[in-house]
Coordinates of C-alpha atoms in Angstrom, one line a residue:
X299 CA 50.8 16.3 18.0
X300 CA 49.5 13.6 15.8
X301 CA 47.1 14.2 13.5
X302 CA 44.3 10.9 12.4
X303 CA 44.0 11.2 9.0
X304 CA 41.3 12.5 7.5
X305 CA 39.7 9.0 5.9
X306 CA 39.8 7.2 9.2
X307 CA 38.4 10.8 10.7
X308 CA 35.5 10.6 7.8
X309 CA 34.8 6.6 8.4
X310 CA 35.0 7.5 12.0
X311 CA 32.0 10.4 11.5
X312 CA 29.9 7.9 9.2
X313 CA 30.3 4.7 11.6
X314 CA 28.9 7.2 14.1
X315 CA 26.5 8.3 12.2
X316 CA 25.0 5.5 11.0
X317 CA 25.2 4.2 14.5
X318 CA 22.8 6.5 16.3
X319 CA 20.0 8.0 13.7
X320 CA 18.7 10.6 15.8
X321 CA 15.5 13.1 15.3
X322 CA 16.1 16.6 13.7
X323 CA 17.1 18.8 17.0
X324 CA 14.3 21.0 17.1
X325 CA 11.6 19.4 15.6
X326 CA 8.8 17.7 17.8
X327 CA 6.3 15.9 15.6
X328 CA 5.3 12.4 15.5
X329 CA 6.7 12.4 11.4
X330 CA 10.2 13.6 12.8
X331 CA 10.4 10.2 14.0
X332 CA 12.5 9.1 17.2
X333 CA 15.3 7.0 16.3
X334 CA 14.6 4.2 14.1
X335 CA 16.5 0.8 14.4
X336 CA 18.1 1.6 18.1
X337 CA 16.7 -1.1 19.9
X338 CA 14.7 -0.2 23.0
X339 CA 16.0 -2.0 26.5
X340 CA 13.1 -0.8 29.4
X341 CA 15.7 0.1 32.5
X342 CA 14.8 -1.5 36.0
X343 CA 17.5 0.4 37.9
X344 CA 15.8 3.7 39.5
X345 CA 17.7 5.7 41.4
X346 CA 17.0 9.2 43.7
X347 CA 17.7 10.9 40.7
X348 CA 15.0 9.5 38.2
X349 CA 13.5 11.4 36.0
X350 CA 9.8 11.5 35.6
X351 CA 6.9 12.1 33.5
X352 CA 3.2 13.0 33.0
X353 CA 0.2 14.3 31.1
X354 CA -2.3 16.6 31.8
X355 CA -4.4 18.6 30.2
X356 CA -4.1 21.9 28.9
X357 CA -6.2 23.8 26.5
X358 CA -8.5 20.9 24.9
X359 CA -5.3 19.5 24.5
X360 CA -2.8 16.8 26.1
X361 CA 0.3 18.3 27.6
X362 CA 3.4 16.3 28.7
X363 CA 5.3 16.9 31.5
X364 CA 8.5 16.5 33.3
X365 CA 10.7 16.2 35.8
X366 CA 14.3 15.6 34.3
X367 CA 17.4 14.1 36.3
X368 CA 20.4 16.4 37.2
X369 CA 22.1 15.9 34.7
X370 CA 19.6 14.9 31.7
X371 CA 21.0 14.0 28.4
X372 CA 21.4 16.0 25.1
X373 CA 19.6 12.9 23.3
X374 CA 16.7 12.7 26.3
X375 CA 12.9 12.8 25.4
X376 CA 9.8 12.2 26.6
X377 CA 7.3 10.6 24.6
X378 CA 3.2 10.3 24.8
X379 CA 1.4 7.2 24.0
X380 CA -2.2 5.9 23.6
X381 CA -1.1 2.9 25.5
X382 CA 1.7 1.4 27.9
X383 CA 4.7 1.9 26.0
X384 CA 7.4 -0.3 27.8
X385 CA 4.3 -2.8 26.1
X386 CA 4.0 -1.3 22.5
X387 CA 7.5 -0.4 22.2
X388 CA 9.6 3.4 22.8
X389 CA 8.4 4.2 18.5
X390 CA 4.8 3.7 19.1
X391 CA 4.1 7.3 20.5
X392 CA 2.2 10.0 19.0
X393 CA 3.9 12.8 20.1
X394 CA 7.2 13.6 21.8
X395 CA 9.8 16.3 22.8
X396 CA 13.2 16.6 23.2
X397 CA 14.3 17.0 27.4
X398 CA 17.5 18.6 26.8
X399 CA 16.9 22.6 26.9
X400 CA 13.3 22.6 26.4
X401 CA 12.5 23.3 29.9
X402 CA 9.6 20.9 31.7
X403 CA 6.4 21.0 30.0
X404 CA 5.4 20.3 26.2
X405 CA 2.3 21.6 24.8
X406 CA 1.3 18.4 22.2
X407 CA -0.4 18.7 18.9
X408 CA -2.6 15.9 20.6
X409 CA -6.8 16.9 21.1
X410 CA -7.5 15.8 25.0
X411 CA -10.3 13.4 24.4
X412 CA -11.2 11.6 27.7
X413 CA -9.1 8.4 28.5
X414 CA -5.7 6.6 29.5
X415 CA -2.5 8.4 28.6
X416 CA 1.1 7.3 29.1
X417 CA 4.5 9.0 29.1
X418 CA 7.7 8.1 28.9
X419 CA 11.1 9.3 30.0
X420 CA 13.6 7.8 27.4
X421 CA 17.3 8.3 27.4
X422 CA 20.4 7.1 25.3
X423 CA 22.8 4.9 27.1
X424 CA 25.6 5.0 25.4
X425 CA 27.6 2.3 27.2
X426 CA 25.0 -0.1 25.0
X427 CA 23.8 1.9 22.3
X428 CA 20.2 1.9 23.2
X429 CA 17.4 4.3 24.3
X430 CA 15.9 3.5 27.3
X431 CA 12.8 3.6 29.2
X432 CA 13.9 5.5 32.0
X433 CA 10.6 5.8 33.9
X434 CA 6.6 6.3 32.5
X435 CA 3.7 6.9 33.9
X436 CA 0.0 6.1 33.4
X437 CA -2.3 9.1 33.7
X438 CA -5.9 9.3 33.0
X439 CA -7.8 12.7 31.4
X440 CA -11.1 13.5 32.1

């Protein structure tokens, strides 16, 4: 068995992890921000196992909701914007959640004031390098 030595193991580890930036696992706050400098690619393709998404209310405030793929990804989230966010961009939410083990609901930090909500379903593709808008939704709270 060969080993790789260990500089081209500890160039390998930085490449990749300068290459994908990723949020702190377990935080869920708009200032542990989603990856920055990913680009964002909005996917077309929907298949019969797309994930999807949705707020509602709960509490006074805004809960997100979900309905992940079969096999969701450790690096899937779901995001909740103000406004249309294949429009604004994937960074441009103001709250979020990790997918992966955090079952199908998210309780936000965000008061339910009347009006237009939208989530987002966003996974890493890694054949590209990019999140991607899997599927959102527009959803209106009274």
């Amino acid at each position: 068995m060969s080993a790789i030595p260990f500089r081209t193991r500890a160039a390998a580890v930085a490449a990749l992890a300068m290459a994908v930036a990723l949020p702190l696992a377990g935080s869920a706050t708009a200032s542990a921000a989603v990856p920055t400098g990913a680009q964002q690619v909005q996917s077309s393709i929907q298949s019969g196992d797309s994930p999807t998404s949705w707020a509602t209310k709960n509490g006074g405030y805004v809960q997100i909701n979900w309905n992940p793929p079969f096999n969701v990804g450790k690096y899937d989230w779901v995001g909740l914007y103000k406004q249309d966010p294949g429009v604004i961009g994937l960074n441009s939410y103001v709250d979020w959640q990790w997918a992966y083990g955090h079952g199908t609901s998210y309780l936000s930090k965000i008061p339910a004031v009347s009006g237009d909500y939208w989530t987002a379903y966003v996974s890493y593709d890694y054949s590209s390098g990019q999140y991607r808008i899997v599927s959102s939704s527009h959803d209106k709270i009274d």
